[in-house]
Structure formats: C-alpha cells, structure tokens
Amino acid sequence: MADKPSRGLVLYGDGLARFVNPSHTHLHSLAAQSLCGFLSLPHFPPTENVDGRTVGEFLNLVDAYDDYTTLNVESQDKCITPTISERFMGVKAALITENTRLKSCGGRLGLSVLQSNELINDSSPLVDSPANLVAMELLKLLGIQGEKVLDTSQFDLVFVHVGAHEEGQVSKYTEYVNSLVGEIISKAKRESEIGSRLHLSVVLSYGDTSKDDESSFSLSNKNRNIDSKFTSLFPSQSYTMKGSNLRSNVRDYCPMMIAQWQDAVTRKDMVESFSFQDFLENGGNMTIPADRFVHEVAFKLWKAPKYGA
C-alpha cells in the first residue's frame, strides 16, 4: 500500500483482447511487470446489440449491472445504483469515450463524461490523436504533471474506453491502446514519484463471443483434463459466488483480461505476455467477478475502507 492515496487510470479496450499479437510489445511488457488475471462476466441477452454489450461490460466494471436494463433502453428512470461518488467517499471520476450510449450511461452514474477534444485541442476521434499527447493530458487530469504528483487533481479516477466495432478497424484500435500504454509507462518510471502513485489498470474484453470461444477461452474446470471421477471434489470457484450464494449468471469463458501496475504496490507475477494462456497458467490474480474491480481500485485510491469491500 502506498503512503499516499493513488490516482487511478483505467484503459478499457472494448473487444480488443483477441487481437493482441506479438507486435504489441508495450502490452506484453506491461503484463510482464504487472499483476495479471481475469474479470468474469455474465451472459448478456442473446438479442443484445454491440452497443448494449459494451454498456453491459462497463456496468460490470463499475458494479452497476443492476441498472443494465434501465440504462440500455435510455429510460429516464432513476438509477438503482448510487453514483460512484456516493459509493466511494466522494471520489471524482471521469469517463472518456466516443460511444454515445456509454456517454449517457456514464453521466447517469455520476461520472464526468469528457470528449476527446477536451483532452487536446483537436476534434479528431481519440485514436486519431497522438498517443504521447493523450497520455500527457490523461495524467494531467489526475494531477500528474512533468515528474510531479500535485496535491490536488481534477479527478481521482479516469476511465478511457477504446473500442472499434467497424470491420477492419479493430487492429488500429488495439495498436492505439498498445501505444498509449507505452507512453504512460515511459512517463511513470519505476522508483519515481509518478510510478508509486499511479494505479494503472489495462482491461481488454473479447467483445462478441461465439460457440468456439467456449473451449478456446474457458475458465471452467469442466473443459480441462480432469478425471470425471474427481470433478465433484473441486470446490466452486470464488468468482462464481456472491457471499455464500452461487451467482445465477456466470459466463465461464471469454472473461475480461486485466493487468494492473503500480510501482512497489501491486505484486508482480510470472506472466510474460498479454495472452489468455499465459494469464491462465501464470496470472497471480486468477479470476474475480468484474463487479469487484471498482472496489479494488477504490481501495488503492483510499476511497474504500476495505480491500475488495
């Protein structure tokens, strides 16, 4: 734990996990020095469209999935979930996204929704902006300028949503996240004031799933080489539980992949690359429900009284 509250930056790569390849060296380098694992998701309604799935994933990240139906139909009904500030000791949180439905969703949950042109003086989409300038402006939002962390900041926590649903554009967006990670890590050097105060989370999801994904990206014991005589001896995994009760809707495949880094604060595991198999075999964080993620981050920001609460 740091001796001062951290500032949190979450890069959410919407549907980009399956497109990471060996050329994305910054993502692999981050994974090699981070705590890595998975965030389990529910089964989303089969008739839901791409934007609805994006909203569902984000609502899980901020533990507001009870509002999935309400926010997905653009209802004006009051959200069931209190604002993020109300839940986490006045935390000042922002969301940067180009997705119209996600903007509405974030605003109603109490996040300050920013346009990419509010970061830099450019009307282009975020992924068409220079990654080095975007990284610098993101850190400024968190009160990080030059090599210093200021006592006050505009925000304590910033979510950046990057995702492409257009065919042929996904590789561009994945490369942009890779470049952005490289720029941020280069500014938050090890053993620096920034490195010890910046809590960086890179979350990549698989997006729309297919039947083939159930075996290719599975978390479940039933898809591993376990003698059928012993399967009943394996206890329920913690990500399938909520308190003492089994969760009724858990997807055992295509979880979000997460790498978290904060110098001298987060643990380093044995992962060497940002890949599903490496995370599965060597990730120190294993699998937790996606709705526990924001609680973990809030604790690092000194905005929650207990780890994982």
mmCIF file of C-alpha atoms in Angstrom:
data_model
loop_
_atom_site.group_PDB
_atom_site.id
_atom_site.type_symbol
_atom_site.label_atom_id
_atom_site.label_comp_id
_atom_site.label_asym_id
_atom_site.label_seq_id
_atom_site.Cartn_x
_atom_site.Cartn_y
_atom_site.Cartn_z
ATOM 1 C CA MET A 1 0.000 0.000 0.000
ATOM 2 C CA ALA A 2 1.315 3.462 -0.887
ATOM 3 C CA ASP A 3 1.870 6.060 1.852
ATOM 4 C CA LYS A 4 -0.421 8.482 -0.020
ATOM 5 C CA PRO A 5 -3.654 7.949 -1.960
ATOM 6 C CA SER A 6 -3.107 6.790 -5.521
ATOM 7 C CA ARG A 7 -4.633 8.200 -8.696
ATOM 8 C CA GLY A 8 -6.359 5.646 -10.908
ATOM 9 C CA LEU A 9 -6.264 5.279 -14.691
ATOM 10 C CA VAL A 10 -8.279 2.504 -16.353
ATOM 11 C CA LEU A 11 -7.798 1.768 -20.054
ATOM 12 C CA TYR A 12 -10.751 -0.338 -21.200
ATOM 13 C CA GLY A 13 -10.103 -1.962 -24.584
ATOM 14 C CA ASP A 14 -13.603 -2.926 -25.703
ATOM 15 C CA GLY A 15 -13.488 -6.160 -27.749
ATOM 16 C CA LEU A 16 -9.727 -5.966 -28.324
ATOM 17 C CA ALA A 17 -8.379 -8.937 -26.300
ATOM 18 C CA ARG A 18 -8.424 -11.451 -29.152
ATOM 19 C CA PHE A 19 -6.476 -9.103 -31.441
ATOM 20 C CA VAL A 20 -3.352 -8.689 -29.300
ATOM 21 C CA ASN A 21 -0.385 -10.136 -31.197
ATOM 22 C CA PRO A 22 3.417 -10.373 -30.687
ATOM 23 C CA SER A 23 3.949 -6.909 -32.233
ATOM 24 C CA HIS A 24 2.143 -5.237 -29.307
ATOM 25 C CA THR A 25 5.304 -5.076 -27.258
ATOM 26 C CA HIS A 26 4.129 -2.428 -24.776
ATOM 27 C CA LEU A 27 1.162 -4.556 -23.695
ATOM 28 C CA HIS A 28 3.433 -7.577 -23.255
ATOM 29 C CA SER A 29 5.976 -5.503 -21.335
ATOM 30 C CA LEU A 30 3.240 -4.203 -19.033
ATOM 31 C CA ALA A 31 1.959 -7.738 -18.381
ATOM 32 C CA ALA A 32 5.494 -8.893 -17.545
ATOM 33 C CA GLN A 33 5.751 -6.377 -14.694
ATOM 34 C CA SER A 34 2.129 -6.455 -13.510
ATOM 35 C CA LEU A 35 -0.404 -8.418 -11.536
ATOM 36 C CA CYS A 36 -2.495 -10.207 -14.159
ATOM 37 C CA GLY A 37 -5.753 -12.135 -14.175
ATOM 38 C CA PHE A 38 -9.339 -12.223 -15.346
ATOM 39 C CA LEU A 39 -12.636 -10.471 -14.621
ATOM 40 C CA SER A 40 -15.604 -12.801 -15.110
ATOM 41 C CA LEU A 41 -18.739 -11.519 -16.837
ATOM 42 C CA PRO A 42 -22.374 -12.650 -17.020
ATOM 43 C CA HIS A 43 -24.116 -13.987 -20.106
ATOM 44 C CA PHE A 44 -25.586 -10.979 -21.886
ATOM 45 C CA PRO A 45 -29.017 -11.291 -23.558
ATOM 46 C CA PRO A 46 -28.596 -13.080 -26.936
ATOM 47 C CA THR A 47 -30.579 -10.417 -28.802
ATOM 48 C CA GLU A 48 -28.436 -7.571 -27.468
ATOM 49 C CA ASN A 49 -26.542 -5.459 -29.992
ATOM 50 C CA VAL A 50 -22.892 -4.431 -29.839
ATOM 51 C CA ASP A 51 -23.509 -1.149 -28.004
ATOM 52 C CA GLY A 52 -25.626 -2.975 -25.441
ATOM 53 C CA ARG A 53 -22.826 -5.462 -24.803
ATOM 54 C CA THR A 54 -20.367 -2.575 -24.363
ATOM 55 C CA VAL A 55 -22.694 -0.945 -21.826
ATOM 56 C CA GLY A 56 -23.096 -4.269 -20.020
ATOM 57 C CA GLU A 57 -19.354 -4.761 -19.728
ATOM 58 C CA PHE A 58 -18.796 -1.244 -18.438
ATOM 59 C CA LEU A 59 -21.626 -1.529 -15.903
ATOM 60 C CA ASN A 60 -19.942 -4.641 -14.561
ATOM 61 C CA LEU A 61 -16.652 -2.773 -14.228
ATOM 62 C CA VAL A 62 -18.306 -0.095 -12.078
ATOM 63 C CA ASP A 63 -20.564 -2.553 -10.199
ATOM 64 C CA ALA A 64 -23.803 -1.131 -11.576
ATOM 65 C CA TYR A 65 -25.150 -4.083 -13.552
ATOM 66 C CA ASP A 66 -28.485 -3.857 -11.714
ATOM 67 C CA ASP A 67 -29.109 -0.845 -13.967
ATOM 68 C CA TYR A 68 -28.367 -2.763 -17.185
ATOM 69 C CA THR A 69 -31.951 -2.803 -18.477
ATOM 70 C CA THR A 70 -32.703 0.763 -17.389
ATOM 71 C CA LEU A 71 -29.597 2.305 -18.930
ATOM 72 C CA ASN A 72 -29.766 0.163 -22.030
ATOM 73 C CA VAL A 73 -33.181 1.467 -23.098
ATOM 74 C CA GLU A 74 -32.295 5.088 -22.375
ATOM 75 C CA SER A 75 -35.021 5.260 -19.722
ATOM 76 C CA GLN A 76 -35.179 8.393 -17.622
ATOM 77 C CA ASP A 77 -35.956 6.384 -14.501
ATOM 78 C CA LYS A 78 -33.629 6.964 -11.574
ATOM 79 C CA CYS A 79 -30.708 4.542 -11.445
ATOM 80 C CA ILE A 80 -30.866 1.808 -8.829
ATOM 81 C CA THR A 81 -27.141 2.179 -8.196
ATOM 82 C CA PRO A 82 -25.985 5.270 -6.271
ATOM 83 C CA THR A 83 -23.475 7.473 -8.097
ATOM 84 C CA ILE A 84 -19.849 6.437 -7.964
ATOM 85 C CA SER A 85 -19.100 9.449 -5.759
ATOM 86 C CA GLU A 86 -21.780 8.410 -3.267
ATOM 87 C CA ARG A 87 -20.480 4.869 -3.108
ATOM 88 C CA PHE A 88 -16.787 5.675 -2.810
ATOM 89 C CA MET A 89 -16.222 8.517 -0.370
ATOM 90 C CA GLY A 90 -16.609 11.390 -2.803
ATOM 91 C CA VAL A 91 -14.299 10.015 -5.493
ATOM 92 C CA LYS A 92 -14.044 12.310 -8.529
ATOM 93 C CA ALA A 93 -14.313 10.071 -11.580
ATOM 94 C CA ALA A 94 -14.379 10.718 -15.324
ATOM 95 C CA LEU A 95 -15.153 8.691 -18.448
ATOM 96 C CA ILE A 96 -13.670 9.373 -21.872
ATOM 97 C CA THR A 97 -15.433 7.599 -24.746
ATOM 98 C CA GLU A 98 -16.672 8.119 -28.293
ATOM 99 C CA ASN A 99 -19.610 5.748 -27.715
ATOM 100 C CA THR A 100 -22.882 7.698 -27.479
ATOM 101 C CA ARG A 101 -24.734 5.157 -25.325
ATOM 102 C CA LEU A 102 -21.772 4.807 -22.990
ATOM 103 C CA LYS A 103 -21.645 8.594 -22.574
ATOM 104 C CA SER A 104 -25.278 8.599 -21.439
ATOM 105 C CA CYS A 105 -24.651 5.622 -19.180
ATOM 106 C CA GLY A 106 -21.595 7.172 -17.518
ATOM 107 C CA GLY A 107 -23.284 10.508 -16.977
ATOM 108 C CA ARG A 108 -26.260 8.969 -15.226
ATOM 109 C CA LEU A 109 -23.934 7.017 -12.930
ATOM 110 C CA GLY A 110 -22.243 10.231 -11.810
ATOM 111 C CA LEU A 111 -19.096 10.176 -13.929
ATOM 112 C CA SER A 112 -17.928 13.353 -15.655
ATOM 113 C CA VAL A 113 -18.100 12.454 -19.358
ATOM 114 C CA LEU A 114 -15.341 14.100 -21.388
ATOM 115 C CA GLN A 115 -14.893 14.435 -25.133
ATOM 116 C CA SER A 116 -11.560 13.572 -26.682
ATOM 117 C CA ASN A 117 -11.221 17.196 -27.832
ATOM 118 C CA GLU A 118 -11.331 18.224 -24.172
ATOM 119 C CA LEU A 119 -8.005 16.439 -23.772
ATOM 120 C CA ILE A 120 -6.201 18.041 -26.673
ATOM 121 C CA ASN A 121 -7.241 20.845 -28.996
ATOM 122 C CA ASP A 122 -8.272 18.514 -31.786
ATOM 123 C CA SER A 123 -11.731 17.492 -32.972
ATOM 124 C CA SER A 124 -10.468 14.117 -34.238
ATOM 125 C CA PRO A 125 -11.506 10.860 -32.540
ATOM 126 C CA LEU A 126 -9.233 9.776 -29.706
ATOM 127 C CA VAL A 127 -7.457 7.088 -31.730
ATOM 128 C CA ASP A 128 -6.514 9.650 -34.380
ATOM 129 C CA SER A 129 -4.785 11.826 -31.773
ATOM 130 C CA PRO A 130 -1.056 11.459 -30.975
ATOM 131 C CA ALA A 131 -0.692 8.892 -28.191
ATOM 132 C CA ASN A 132 2.060 10.850 -26.446
ATOM 133 C CA LEU A 133 -0.131 13.971 -26.137
ATOM 134 C CA VAL A 134 -3.149 11.960 -24.982
ATOM 135 C CA ALA A 135 -1.065 10.185 -22.328
ATOM 136 C CA MET A 136 0.259 13.502 -21.033
ATOM 137 C CA GLU A 137 -3.233 15.030 -20.845
ATOM 138 C CA LEU A 138 -4.696 11.961 -19.131
ATOM 139 C CA LEU A 139 -2.048 12.240 -16.436
ATOM 140 C CA LYS A 140 -2.792 15.957 -16.063
ATOM 141 C CA LEU A 141 -6.420 15.116 -15.293
ATOM 142 C CA LEU A 142 -5.054 13.057 -12.401
ATOM 143 C CA GLY A 143 -2.843 15.889 -11.130
ATOM 144 C CA ILE A 144 0.349 14.456 -12.624
ATOM 145 C CA GLN A 145 2.498 16.999 -14.435
ATOM 146 C CA GLY A 146 6.067 16.527 -15.512
ATOM 147 C CA GLU A 147 7.627 14.274 -12.887
ATOM 148 C CA LYS A 148 5.453 15.522 -10.039
ATOM 149 C CA VAL A 149 2.162 14.418 -8.498
ATOM 150 C CA LEU A 150 0.290 17.533 -7.347
ATOM 151 C CA ASP A 151 -1.548 17.605 -4.027
ATOM 152 C CA THR A 152 -4.850 18.299 -5.791
ATOM 153 C CA SER A 153 -6.263 16.974 -9.044
ATOM 154 C CA GLN A 154 -9.316 17.408 -11.235
ATOM 155 C CA PHE A 155 -10.070 13.684 -10.933
ATOM 156 C CA ASP A 156 -9.057 10.757 -8.747
ATOM 157 C CA LEU A 157 -10.069 8.128 -11.297
ATOM 158 C CA VAL A 158 -10.297 8.240 -15.093
ATOM 159 C CA PHE A 159 -11.785 5.538 -17.337
ATOM 160 C CA VAL A 160 -10.766 5.596 -21.004
ATOM 161 C CA HIS A 161 -12.918 3.488 -23.334
ATOM 162 C CA VAL A 162 -11.297 2.488 -26.626
ATOM 163 C CA GLY A 163 -13.205 0.186 -28.952
ATOM 164 C CA ALA A 164 -13.961 -0.274 -32.633
ATOM 165 C CA HIS A 165 -16.974 -2.153 -33.942
ATOM 166 C CA GLU A 166 -16.264 -1.397 -37.589
ATOM 167 C CA GLU A 167 -14.801 -4.252 -39.612
ATOM 168 C CA GLY A 168 -11.143 -3.641 -40.403
ATOM 169 C CA GLN A 169 -10.683 -1.045 -37.655
ATOM 170 C CA VAL A 170 -10.004 -3.311 -34.670
ATOM 171 C CA SER A 171 -6.266 -3.676 -35.338
ATOM 172 C CA LYS A 172 -5.944 0.131 -35.399
ATOM 173 C CA TYR A 173 -7.624 0.436 -32.009
ATOM 174 C CA THR A 174 -5.556 -2.373 -30.479
ATOM 175 C CA GLU A 175 -2.374 -0.721 -31.709
ATOM 176 C CA TYR A 176 -3.526 2.574 -30.206
ATOM 177 C CA VAL A 177 -4.029 1.015 -26.771
ATOM 178 C CA ASN A 178 -0.587 -0.554 -27.106
ATOM 179 C CA SER A 179 0.972 2.837 -27.938
ATOM 180 C CA LEU A 180 -0.907 4.583 -25.130
ATOM 181 C CA VAL A 181 0.326 2.003 -22.605
ATOM 182 C CA GLY A 182 3.898 2.557 -23.810
ATOM 183 C CA GLU A 183 3.622 6.328 -23.400
ATOM 184 C CA ILE A 184 2.111 6.095 -19.915
ATOM 185 C CA ILE A 185 4.661 3.590 -18.634
ATOM 186 C CA SER A 186 7.514 5.697 -20.031
ATOM 187 C CA LYS A 187 6.255 8.669 -18.007
ATOM 188 C CA ALA A 188 5.580 6.645 -14.838
ATOM 189 C CA LYS A 189 9.062 5.230 -14.483
ATOM 190 C CA ARG A 190 9.946 2.741 -11.789
ATOM 191 C CA GLU A 191 11.093 4.247 -8.487
ATOM 192 C CA SER A 192 9.653 7.624 -9.477
ATOM 193 C CA GLU A 193 7.017 9.649 -7.653
ATOM 194 C CA ILE A 194 4.581 9.007 -10.504
ATOM 195 C CA GLY A 195 5.234 5.269 -10.604
ATOM 196 C CA SER A 196 4.391 4.861 -6.934
ATOM 197 C CA ARG A 197 1.210 6.998 -7.089
ATOM 198 C CA LEU A 198 -0.345 5.959 -10.420
ATOM 199 C CA HIS A 199 -2.519 2.832 -10.276
ATOM 200 C CA LEU A 200 -2.804 1.702 -13.908
ATOM 201 C CA SER A 201 -5.316 -0.945 -14.990
ATOM 202 C CA VAL A 202 -5.496 -2.209 -18.569
ATOM 203 C CA VAL A 203 -8.702 -4.170 -19.167
ATOM 204 C CA LEU A 204 -9.289 -5.873 -22.520
ATOM 205 C CA SER A 205 -12.527 -7.700 -23.292
ATOM 206 C CA TYR A 206 -13.315 -10.244 -26.019
ATOM 207 C CA GLY A 207 -16.400 -8.454 -27.279
ATOM 208 C CA ASP A 208 -18.975 -10.567 -29.100
ATOM 209 C CA THR A 209 -18.495 -14.275 -28.477
ATOM 210 C CA SER A 210 -19.185 -17.458 -30.430
ATOM 211 C CA LYS A 211 -19.636 -21.158 -29.635
ATOM 212 C CA ASP A 212 -15.974 -21.817 -30.458
ATOM 213 C CA ASP A 213 -14.897 -19.404 -27.709
ATOM 214 C CA GLU A 214 -16.363 -21.671 -25.031
ATOM 215 C CA SER A 215 -13.445 -24.080 -25.429
ATOM 216 C CA SER A 216 -10.755 -21.690 -26.672
ATOM 217 C CA PHE A 217 -11.007 -19.171 -23.816
ATOM 218 C CA SER A 218 -12.514 -21.220 -20.998
ATOM 219 C CA LEU A 219 -12.074 -20.705 -17.252
ATOM 220 C CA SER A 220 -14.124 -23.726 -16.241
ATOM 221 C CA ASN A 221 -12.715 -26.948 -14.788
ATOM 222 C CA LYS A 222 -15.115 -28.939 -16.939
ATOM 223 C CA ASN A 223 -13.075 -28.047 -20.015
ATOM 224 C CA ARG A 224 -9.776 -29.178 -18.543
ATOM 225 C CA ASN A 225 -8.258 -32.646 -18.369
ATOM 226 C CA ILE A 226 -9.791 -33.791 -15.100
ATOM 227 C CA ASP A 227 -10.834 -37.367 -14.476
ATOM 228 C CA SER A 228 -14.633 -37.423 -14.317
ATOM 229 C CA LYS A 229 -14.469 -39.376 -11.045
ATOM 230 C CA PHE A 230 -12.903 -36.358 -9.315
ATOM 231 C CA THR A 231 -14.859 -33.429 -10.747
ATOM 232 C CA SER A 232 -17.247 -33.337 -7.775
ATOM 233 C CA LEU A 233 -14.277 -32.834 -5.440
ATOM 234 C CA PHE A 234 -13.421 -29.486 -6.960
ATOM 235 C CA PRO A 235 -14.979 -26.627 -4.959
ATOM 236 C CA SER A 236 -16.912 -23.808 -6.600
ATOM 237 C CA GLN A 237 -14.538 -21.093 -7.721
ATOM 238 C CA SER A 238 -14.849 -17.801 -5.838
ATOM 239 C CA TYR A 239 -15.829 -15.848 -8.945
ATOM 240 C CA THR A 240 -18.988 -17.979 -9.162
ATOM 241 C CA MET A 241 -20.047 -16.944 -5.657
ATOM 242 C CA LYS A 242 -21.541 -13.825 -4.093
ATOM 243 C CA GLY A 243 -21.286 -14.122 -0.353
ATOM 244 C CA SER A 244 -22.389 -17.659 0.473
ATOM 245 C CA ASN A 245 -24.630 -17.988 -2.588
ATOM 246 C CA LEU A 246 -23.863 -19.159 -6.098
ATOM 247 C CA ARG A 247 -24.191 -16.436 -8.724
ATOM 248 C CA SER A 248 -27.036 -17.288 -11.071
ATOM 249 C CA ASN A 249 -25.438 -15.879 -14.223
ATOM 250 C CA VAL A 250 -21.721 -16.509 -14.745
ATOM 251 C CA ARG A 251 -20.021 -16.912 -18.115
ATOM 252 C CA ASP A 252 -17.153 -19.393 -17.835
ATOM 253 C CA TYR A 253 -15.393 -18.233 -20.985
ATOM 254 C CA CYS A 254 -14.093 -15.032 -22.573
ATOM 255 C CA PRO A 255 -13.542 -13.071 -19.357
ATOM 256 C CA MET A 256 -12.013 -9.637 -19.424
ATOM 257 C CA MET A 257 -8.215 -9.764 -19.212
ATOM 258 C CA ILE A 258 -6.669 -7.371 -16.707
ATOM 259 C CA ALA A 259 -3.127 -6.225 -15.955
ATOM 260 C CA GLN A 260 -2.602 -3.861 -13.008
ATOM 261 C CA TRP A 261 0.606 -1.993 -12.281
ATOM 262 C CA GLN A 262 1.735 0.423 -9.609
ATOM 263 C CA ASP A 263 5.402 0.510 -8.739
ATOM 264 C CA ALA A 264 6.149 -1.105 -5.362
ATOM 265 C CA VAL A 265 2.414 -1.519 -4.639
ATOM 266 C CA THR A 266 0.999 -4.217 -6.929
ATOM 267 C CA ARG A 267 2.529 -7.676 -6.904
ATOM 268 C CA LYS A 268 4.416 -8.996 -9.922
ATOM 269 C CA ASP A 269 3.536 -12.498 -11.052
ATOM 270 C CA MET A 270 5.129 -14.904 -13.545
ATOM 271 C CA VAL A 271 3.275 -13.717 -16.664
ATOM 272 C CA GLU A 272 5.488 -12.833 -19.621
ATOM 273 C CA SER A 273 2.936 -11.849 -22.275
ATOM 274 C CA PHE A 274 -0.534 -10.352 -22.590
ATOM 275 C CA SER A 275 -2.202 -13.614 -23.618
ATOM 276 C CA PHE A 276 -5.064 -15.732 -22.330
ATOM 277 C CA GLN A 277 -2.978 -18.872 -21.837
ATOM 278 C CA ASP A 278 -0.176 -17.037 -20.042
ATOM 279 C CA PHE A 279 -2.663 -15.316 -17.715
ATOM 280 C CA LEU A 280 -4.429 -18.649 -17.077
ATOM 281 C CA GLU A 281 -1.235 -20.508 -16.205
ATOM 282 C CA ASN A 282 0.803 -17.776 -14.503
ATOM 283 C CA GLY A 283 -1.516 -14.917 -13.508
ATOM 284 C CA GLY A 284 -1.351 -14.085 -9.809
ATOM 285 C CA ASN A 285 -4.838 -12.577 -9.611
ATOM 286 C CA MET A 286 -6.588 -15.569 -11.200
ATOM 287 C CA THR A 287 -10.312 -14.740 -11.694
ATOM 288 C CA ILE A 288 -12.551 -12.330 -9.802
ATOM 289 C CA PRO A 289 -16.040 -11.083 -10.711
ATOM 290 C CA ALA A 290 -15.877 -7.941 -12.833
ATOM 291 C CA ASP A 291 -18.153 -6.147 -10.369
ATOM 292 C CA ARG A 292 -15.435 -6.355 -7.682
ATOM 293 C CA PHE A 293 -12.944 -4.457 -9.857
ATOM 294 C CA VAL A 294 -14.005 -0.896 -8.975
ATOM 295 C CA HIS A 295 -13.956 -1.728 -5.259
ATOM 296 C CA GLU A 296 -10.361 -2.903 -5.519
ATOM 297 C CA VAL A 297 -9.330 0.248 -7.363
ATOM 298 C CA ALA A 298 -11.207 2.488 -4.892
ATOM 299 C CA PHE A 299 -9.242 0.939 -2.042
ATOM 300 C CA LYS A 300 -5.970 1.886 -3.746
ATOM 301 C CA LEU A 301 -7.267 5.451 -4.046
ATOM 302 C CA TRP A 302 -8.129 5.497 -0.324
ATOM 303 C CA LYS A 303 -11.809 5.773 -1.285
ATOM 304 C CA ALA A 304 -12.938 2.449 0.194
ATOM 305 C CA PRO A 305 -12.318 1.340 3.767
ATOM 306 C CA LYS A 306 -11.504 -2.270 2.970
ATOM 307 C CA TYR A 307 -9.787 -4.134 0.134
ATOM 308 C CA GLY A 308 -12.399 -5.697 -2.127
ATOM 309 C CA ALA A 309 -15.273 -4.414 0.033
#
